[in-house]
PDB file of C-alpha atoms in Angstrom:
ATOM      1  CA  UNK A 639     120.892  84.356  72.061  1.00 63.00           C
ATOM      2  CA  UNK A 640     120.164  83.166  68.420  1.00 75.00           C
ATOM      3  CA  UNK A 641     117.957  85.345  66.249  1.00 82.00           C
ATOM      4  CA  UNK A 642     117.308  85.161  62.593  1.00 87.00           C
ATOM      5  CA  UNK A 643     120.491  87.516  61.812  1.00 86.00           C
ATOM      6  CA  UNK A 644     122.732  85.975  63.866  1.00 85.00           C
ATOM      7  CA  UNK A 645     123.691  86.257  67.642  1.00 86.00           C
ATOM      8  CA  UNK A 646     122.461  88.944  69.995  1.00 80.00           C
ATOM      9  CA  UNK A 647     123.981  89.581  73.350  1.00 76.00           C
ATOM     10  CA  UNK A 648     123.580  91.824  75.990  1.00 71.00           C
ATOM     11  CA  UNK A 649     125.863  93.415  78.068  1.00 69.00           C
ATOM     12  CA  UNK A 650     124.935  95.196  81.448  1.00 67.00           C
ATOM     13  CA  UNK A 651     128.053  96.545  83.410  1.00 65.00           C
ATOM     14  CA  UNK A 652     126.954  96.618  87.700  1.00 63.00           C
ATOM     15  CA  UNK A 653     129.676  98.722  90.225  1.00 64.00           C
ATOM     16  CA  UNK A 654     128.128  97.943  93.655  1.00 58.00           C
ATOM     17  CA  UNK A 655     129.993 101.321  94.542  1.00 58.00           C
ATOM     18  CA  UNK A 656     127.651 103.679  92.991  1.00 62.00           C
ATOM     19  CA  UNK A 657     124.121 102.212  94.340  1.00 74.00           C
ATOM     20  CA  UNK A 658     121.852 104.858  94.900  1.00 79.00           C
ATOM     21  CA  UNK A 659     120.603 105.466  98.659  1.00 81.00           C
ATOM     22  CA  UNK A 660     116.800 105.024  98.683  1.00 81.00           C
ATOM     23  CA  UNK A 661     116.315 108.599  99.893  1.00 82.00           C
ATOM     24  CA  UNK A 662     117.893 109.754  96.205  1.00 84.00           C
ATOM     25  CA  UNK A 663     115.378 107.489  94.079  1.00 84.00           C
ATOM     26  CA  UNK A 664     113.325 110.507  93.375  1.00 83.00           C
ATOM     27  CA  UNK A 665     110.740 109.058  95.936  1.00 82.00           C
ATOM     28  CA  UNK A 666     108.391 111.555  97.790  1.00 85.00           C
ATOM     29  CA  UNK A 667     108.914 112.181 101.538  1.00 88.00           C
ATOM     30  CA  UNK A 668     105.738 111.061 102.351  1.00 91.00           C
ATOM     31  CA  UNK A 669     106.201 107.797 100.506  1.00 86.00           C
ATOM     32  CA  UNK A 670     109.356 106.917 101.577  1.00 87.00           C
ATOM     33  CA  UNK A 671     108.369 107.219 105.669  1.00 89.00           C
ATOM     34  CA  UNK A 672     105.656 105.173 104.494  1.00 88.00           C
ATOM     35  CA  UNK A 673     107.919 102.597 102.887  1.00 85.00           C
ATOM     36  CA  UNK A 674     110.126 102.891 105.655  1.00 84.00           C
ATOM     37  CA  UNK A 675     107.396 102.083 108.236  1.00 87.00           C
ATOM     38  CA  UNK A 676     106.326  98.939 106.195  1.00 86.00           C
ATOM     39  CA  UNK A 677     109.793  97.969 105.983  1.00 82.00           C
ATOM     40  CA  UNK A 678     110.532  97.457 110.005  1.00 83.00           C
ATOM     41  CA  UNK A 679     107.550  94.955 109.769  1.00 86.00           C
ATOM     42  CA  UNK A 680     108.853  91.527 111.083  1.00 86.00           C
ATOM     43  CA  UNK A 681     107.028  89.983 108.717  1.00 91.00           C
ATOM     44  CA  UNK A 682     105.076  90.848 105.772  1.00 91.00           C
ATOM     45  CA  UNK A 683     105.094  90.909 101.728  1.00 92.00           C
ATOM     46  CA  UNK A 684     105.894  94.419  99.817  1.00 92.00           C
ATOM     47  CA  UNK A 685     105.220  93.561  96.029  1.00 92.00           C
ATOM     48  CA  UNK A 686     107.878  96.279  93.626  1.00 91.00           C
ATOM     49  CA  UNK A 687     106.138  96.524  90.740  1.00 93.00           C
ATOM     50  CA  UNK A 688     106.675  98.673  87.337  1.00 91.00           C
ATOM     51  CA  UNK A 689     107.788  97.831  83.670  1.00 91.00           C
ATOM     52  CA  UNK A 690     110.745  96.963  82.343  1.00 89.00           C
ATOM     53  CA  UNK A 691     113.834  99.148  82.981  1.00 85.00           C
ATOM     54  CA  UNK A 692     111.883 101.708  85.439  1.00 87.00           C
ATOM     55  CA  UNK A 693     114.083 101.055  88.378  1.00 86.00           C
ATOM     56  CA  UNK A 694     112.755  97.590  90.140  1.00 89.00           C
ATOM     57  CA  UNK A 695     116.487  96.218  90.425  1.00 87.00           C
ATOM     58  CA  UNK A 696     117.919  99.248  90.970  1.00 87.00           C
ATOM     59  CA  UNK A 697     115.236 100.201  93.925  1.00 88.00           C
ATOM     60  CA  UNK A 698     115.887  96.494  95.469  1.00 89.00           C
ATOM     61  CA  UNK A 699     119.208  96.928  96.195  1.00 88.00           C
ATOM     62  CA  UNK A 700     118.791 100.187  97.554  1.00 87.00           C
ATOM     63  CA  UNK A 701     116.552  98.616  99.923  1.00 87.00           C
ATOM     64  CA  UNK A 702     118.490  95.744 100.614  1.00 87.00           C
ATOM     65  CA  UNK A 703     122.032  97.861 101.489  1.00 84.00           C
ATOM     66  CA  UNK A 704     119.384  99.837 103.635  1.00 80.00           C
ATOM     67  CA  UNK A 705     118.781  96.944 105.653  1.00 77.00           C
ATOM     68  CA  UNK A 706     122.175  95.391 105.932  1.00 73.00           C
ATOM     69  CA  UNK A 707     124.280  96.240 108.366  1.00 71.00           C
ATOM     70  CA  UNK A 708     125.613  93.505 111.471  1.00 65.00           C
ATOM     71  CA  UNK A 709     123.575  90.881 112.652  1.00 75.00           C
ATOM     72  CA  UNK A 710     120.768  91.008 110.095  1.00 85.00           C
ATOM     73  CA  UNK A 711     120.400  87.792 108.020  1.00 90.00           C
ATOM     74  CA  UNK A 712     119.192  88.737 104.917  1.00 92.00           C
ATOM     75  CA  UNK A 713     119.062  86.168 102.170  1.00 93.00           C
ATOM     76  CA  UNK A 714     117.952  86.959  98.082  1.00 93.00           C
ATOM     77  CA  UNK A 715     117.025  85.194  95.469  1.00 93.00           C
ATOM     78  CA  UNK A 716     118.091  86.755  92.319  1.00 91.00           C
ATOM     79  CA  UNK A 717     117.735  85.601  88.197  1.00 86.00           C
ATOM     80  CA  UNK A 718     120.487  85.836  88.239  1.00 86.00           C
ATOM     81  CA  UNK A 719     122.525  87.239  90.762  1.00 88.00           C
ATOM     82  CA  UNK A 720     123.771  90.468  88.935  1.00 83.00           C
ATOM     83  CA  UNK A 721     125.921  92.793  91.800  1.00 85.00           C
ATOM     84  CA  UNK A 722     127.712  91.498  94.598  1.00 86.00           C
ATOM     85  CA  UNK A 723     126.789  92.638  97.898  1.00 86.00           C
ATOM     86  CA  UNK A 724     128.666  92.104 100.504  1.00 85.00           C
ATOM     87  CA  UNK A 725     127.121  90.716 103.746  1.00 86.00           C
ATOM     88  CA  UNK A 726     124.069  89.811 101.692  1.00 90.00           C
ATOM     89  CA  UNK A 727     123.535  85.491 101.461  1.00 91.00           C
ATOM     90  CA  UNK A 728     122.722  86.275  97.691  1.00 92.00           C
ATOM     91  CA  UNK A 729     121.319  82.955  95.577  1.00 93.00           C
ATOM     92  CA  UNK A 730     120.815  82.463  92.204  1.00 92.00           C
ATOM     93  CA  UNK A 731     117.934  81.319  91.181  1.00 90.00           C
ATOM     94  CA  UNK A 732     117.414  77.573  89.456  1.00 89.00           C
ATOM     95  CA  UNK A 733     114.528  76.480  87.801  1.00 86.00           C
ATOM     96  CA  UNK A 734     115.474  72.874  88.349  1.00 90.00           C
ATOM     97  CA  UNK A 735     115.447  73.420  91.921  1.00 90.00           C
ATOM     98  CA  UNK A 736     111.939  72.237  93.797  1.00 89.00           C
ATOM     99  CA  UNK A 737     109.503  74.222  95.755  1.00 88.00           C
ATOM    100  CA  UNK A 738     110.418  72.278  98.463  1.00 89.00           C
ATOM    101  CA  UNK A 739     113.958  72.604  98.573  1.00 92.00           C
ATOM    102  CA  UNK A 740     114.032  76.800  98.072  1.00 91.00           C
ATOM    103  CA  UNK A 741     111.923  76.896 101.071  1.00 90.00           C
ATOM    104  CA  UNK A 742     113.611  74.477 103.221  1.00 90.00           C
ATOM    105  CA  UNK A 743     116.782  76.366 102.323  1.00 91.00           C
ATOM    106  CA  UNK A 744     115.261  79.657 102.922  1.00 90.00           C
ATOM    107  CA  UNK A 745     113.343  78.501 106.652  1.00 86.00           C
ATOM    108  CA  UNK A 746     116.090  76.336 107.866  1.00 89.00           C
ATOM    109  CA  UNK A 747     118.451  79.938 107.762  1.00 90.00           C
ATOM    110  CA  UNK A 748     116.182  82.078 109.133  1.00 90.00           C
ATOM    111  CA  UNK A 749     116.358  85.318 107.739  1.00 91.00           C
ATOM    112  CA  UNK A 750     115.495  88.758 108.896  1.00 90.00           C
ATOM    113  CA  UNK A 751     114.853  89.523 105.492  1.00 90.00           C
ATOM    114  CA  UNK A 752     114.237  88.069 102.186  1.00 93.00           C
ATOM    115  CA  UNK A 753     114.417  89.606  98.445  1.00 93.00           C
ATOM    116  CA  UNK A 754     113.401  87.872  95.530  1.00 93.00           C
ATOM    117  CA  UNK A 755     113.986  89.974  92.517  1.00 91.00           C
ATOM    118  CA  UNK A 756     111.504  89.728  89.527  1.00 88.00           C
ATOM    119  CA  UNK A 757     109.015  87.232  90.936  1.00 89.00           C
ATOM    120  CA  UNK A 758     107.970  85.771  87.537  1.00 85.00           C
ATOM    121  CA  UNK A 759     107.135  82.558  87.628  1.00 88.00           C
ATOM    122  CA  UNK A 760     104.701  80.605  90.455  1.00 89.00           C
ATOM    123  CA  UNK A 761     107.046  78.953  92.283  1.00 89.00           C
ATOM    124  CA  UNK A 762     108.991  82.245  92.958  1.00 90.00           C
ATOM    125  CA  UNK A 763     105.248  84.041  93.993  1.00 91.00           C
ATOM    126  CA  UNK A 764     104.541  81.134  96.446  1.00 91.00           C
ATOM    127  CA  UNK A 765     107.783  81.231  97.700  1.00 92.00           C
ATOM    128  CA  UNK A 766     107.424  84.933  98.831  1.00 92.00           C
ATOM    129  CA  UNK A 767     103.943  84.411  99.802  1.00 92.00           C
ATOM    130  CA  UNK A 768     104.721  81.364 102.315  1.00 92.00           C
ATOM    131  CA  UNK A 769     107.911  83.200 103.608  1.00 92.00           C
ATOM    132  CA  UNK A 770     106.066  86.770 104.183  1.00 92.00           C
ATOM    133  CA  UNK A 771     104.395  84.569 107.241  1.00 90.00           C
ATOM    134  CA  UNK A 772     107.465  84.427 108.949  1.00 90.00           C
ATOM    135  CA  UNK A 773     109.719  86.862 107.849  1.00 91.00           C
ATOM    136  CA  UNK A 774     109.488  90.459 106.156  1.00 91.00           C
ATOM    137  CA  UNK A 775     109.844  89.430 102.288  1.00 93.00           C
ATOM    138  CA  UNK A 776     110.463  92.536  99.261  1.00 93.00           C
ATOM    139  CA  UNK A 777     109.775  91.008  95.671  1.00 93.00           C
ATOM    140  CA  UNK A 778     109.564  92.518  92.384  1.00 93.00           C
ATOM    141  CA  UNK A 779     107.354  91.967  89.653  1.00 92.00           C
ATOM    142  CA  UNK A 780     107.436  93.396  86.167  1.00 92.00           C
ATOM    143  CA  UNK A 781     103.797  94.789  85.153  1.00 92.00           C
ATOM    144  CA  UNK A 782     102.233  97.926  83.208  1.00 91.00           C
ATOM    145  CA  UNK A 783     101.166  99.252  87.105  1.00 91.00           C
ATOM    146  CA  UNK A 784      99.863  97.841  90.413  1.00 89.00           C
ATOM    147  CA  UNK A 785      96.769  96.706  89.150  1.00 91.00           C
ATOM    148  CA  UNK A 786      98.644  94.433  86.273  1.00 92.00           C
ATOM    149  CA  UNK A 787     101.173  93.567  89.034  1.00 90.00           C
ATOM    150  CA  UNK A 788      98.188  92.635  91.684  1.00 91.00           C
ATOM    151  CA  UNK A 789      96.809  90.966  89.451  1.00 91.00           C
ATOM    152  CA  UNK A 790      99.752  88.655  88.225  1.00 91.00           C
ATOM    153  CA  UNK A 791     100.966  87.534  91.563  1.00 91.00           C
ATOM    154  CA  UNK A 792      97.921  86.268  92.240  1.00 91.00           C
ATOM    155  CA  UNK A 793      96.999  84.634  89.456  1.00 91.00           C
ATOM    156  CA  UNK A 794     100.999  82.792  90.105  1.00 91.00           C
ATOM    157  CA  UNK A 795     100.318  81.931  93.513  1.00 90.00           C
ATOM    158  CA  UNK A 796      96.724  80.346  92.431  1.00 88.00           C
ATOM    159  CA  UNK A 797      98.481  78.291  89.323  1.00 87.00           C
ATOM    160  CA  UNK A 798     101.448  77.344  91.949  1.00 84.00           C
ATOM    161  CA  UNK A 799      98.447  76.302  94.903  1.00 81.00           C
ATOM    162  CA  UNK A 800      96.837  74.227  92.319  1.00 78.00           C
ATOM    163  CA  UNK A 801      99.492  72.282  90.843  1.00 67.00           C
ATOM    164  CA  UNK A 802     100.694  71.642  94.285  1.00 61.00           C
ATOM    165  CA  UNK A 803      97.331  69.973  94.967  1.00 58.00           C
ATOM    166  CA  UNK A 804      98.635  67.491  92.488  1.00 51.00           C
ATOM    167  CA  UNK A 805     101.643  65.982  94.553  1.00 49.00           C
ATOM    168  CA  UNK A 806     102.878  66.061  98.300  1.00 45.00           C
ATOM    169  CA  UNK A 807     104.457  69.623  98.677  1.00 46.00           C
ATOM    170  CA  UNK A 808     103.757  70.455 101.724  1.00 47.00           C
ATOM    171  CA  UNK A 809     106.784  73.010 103.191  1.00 45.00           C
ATOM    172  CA  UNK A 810     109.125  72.226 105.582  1.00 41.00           C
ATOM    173  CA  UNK A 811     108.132  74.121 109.127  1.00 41.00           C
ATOM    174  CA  UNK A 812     108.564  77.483 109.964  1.00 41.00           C
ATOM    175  CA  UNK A 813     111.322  79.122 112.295  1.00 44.00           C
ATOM    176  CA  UNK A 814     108.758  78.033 115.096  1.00 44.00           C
ATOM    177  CA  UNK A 815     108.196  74.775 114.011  1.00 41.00           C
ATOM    178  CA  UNK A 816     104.577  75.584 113.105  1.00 40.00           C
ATOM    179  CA  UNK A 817     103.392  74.100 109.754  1.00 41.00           C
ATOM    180  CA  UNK A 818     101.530  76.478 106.904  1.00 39.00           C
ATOM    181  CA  UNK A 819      98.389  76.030 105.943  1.00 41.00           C
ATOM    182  CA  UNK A 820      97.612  76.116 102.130  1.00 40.00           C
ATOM    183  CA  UNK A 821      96.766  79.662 101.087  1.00 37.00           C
ATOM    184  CA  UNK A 822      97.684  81.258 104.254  1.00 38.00           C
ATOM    185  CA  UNK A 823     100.632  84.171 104.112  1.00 40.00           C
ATOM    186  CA  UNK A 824     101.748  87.414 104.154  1.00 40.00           C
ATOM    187  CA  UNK A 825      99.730  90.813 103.366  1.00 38.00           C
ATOM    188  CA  UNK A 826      99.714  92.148  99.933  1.00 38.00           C
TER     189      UNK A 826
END
């Protein structure tokens, strides 16, 4: 990207090989059965937050490979999609792409399991809110802590709620062919 000395560019090199198994994270015992336990939820919404470069990504995909093995259905939604998992229905997210569509896409496949990595924008938040209804959703969020992170999803689920009031949005139905209500979703 363009800066006033000239071009920058970064350069992050991925080897799907060497992801770390949750259990080596550095996580305490007693956090990681707890994580564990909300992770078997069938549905739900478990927010990832921390600042940049602490381990969000990198915690994600340990997560995800945790979770995949045969039969499971587990679709993310990455910015971009940055290491190849095998198994996983990886997307890549595009901002041109309506509300409408992302969740059509994501309730018409019916996943087990749903990742969107770095929530940070309000069609991303409502996205994972909606789905958590249905379906056990992991997002992360870049934010100083929990509070900051708490704080920001909501306030990107409110701004995406309120400019939907402005048009027809409403989603397409759930696996059960039950509509949403506005506002109503998964546990924070």
């Amino acid at each position: 990207y363009p800066t006033p000395y000239g071009e920058k560019m970064l350069l992050k090199l991925a080897d799907g090989s060497s992801l770390v198994p949750l259990e080596n994270l550095g996580v305490g015992e007693k956090t990681l059965k707890t994580l564990n336990r909300m992770l078997t939820k069938s549905e739900g919404l478990l927010l990832l937050v921390g600042p940049p470069g602490q381990g969000k990504t990198t915690t994600l995909h340990s997560i995800i490979r945790q979770f995949d093995h045969a039969g499971m259905n587990i679709l993310t939604l990455e910015s971009p999609v940055e290491l190849l998992m095998p198994g996983v229905n990886q997307l890549s997210f595009n901002p041109q792409t309506s509300y409408q569509e992302w969740y059509s896409l994501f309730s018409y496949n019916a996943p087990d399991f749903v990742a969107i990595e770095n929530t940070n924008n309000a069609l991303m938040a409502r996205l994972a809110f909606e789905l958590a209804s249905s379906t056990s959703v992991l997002t992360s969020l870049t934010a100083l802590d929990l509070t900051d992170g708490l704080c920001t999803f909501i306030a990107l689920i409110r701004s995406a709620f309120q400019f939907a009031g402005r048009r027809d949005t409403s989603p397409a139905p759930l696996k059960d062919n039950t509509p949403l209500a506005p506002l109503k979703g998964g546990m924070i």
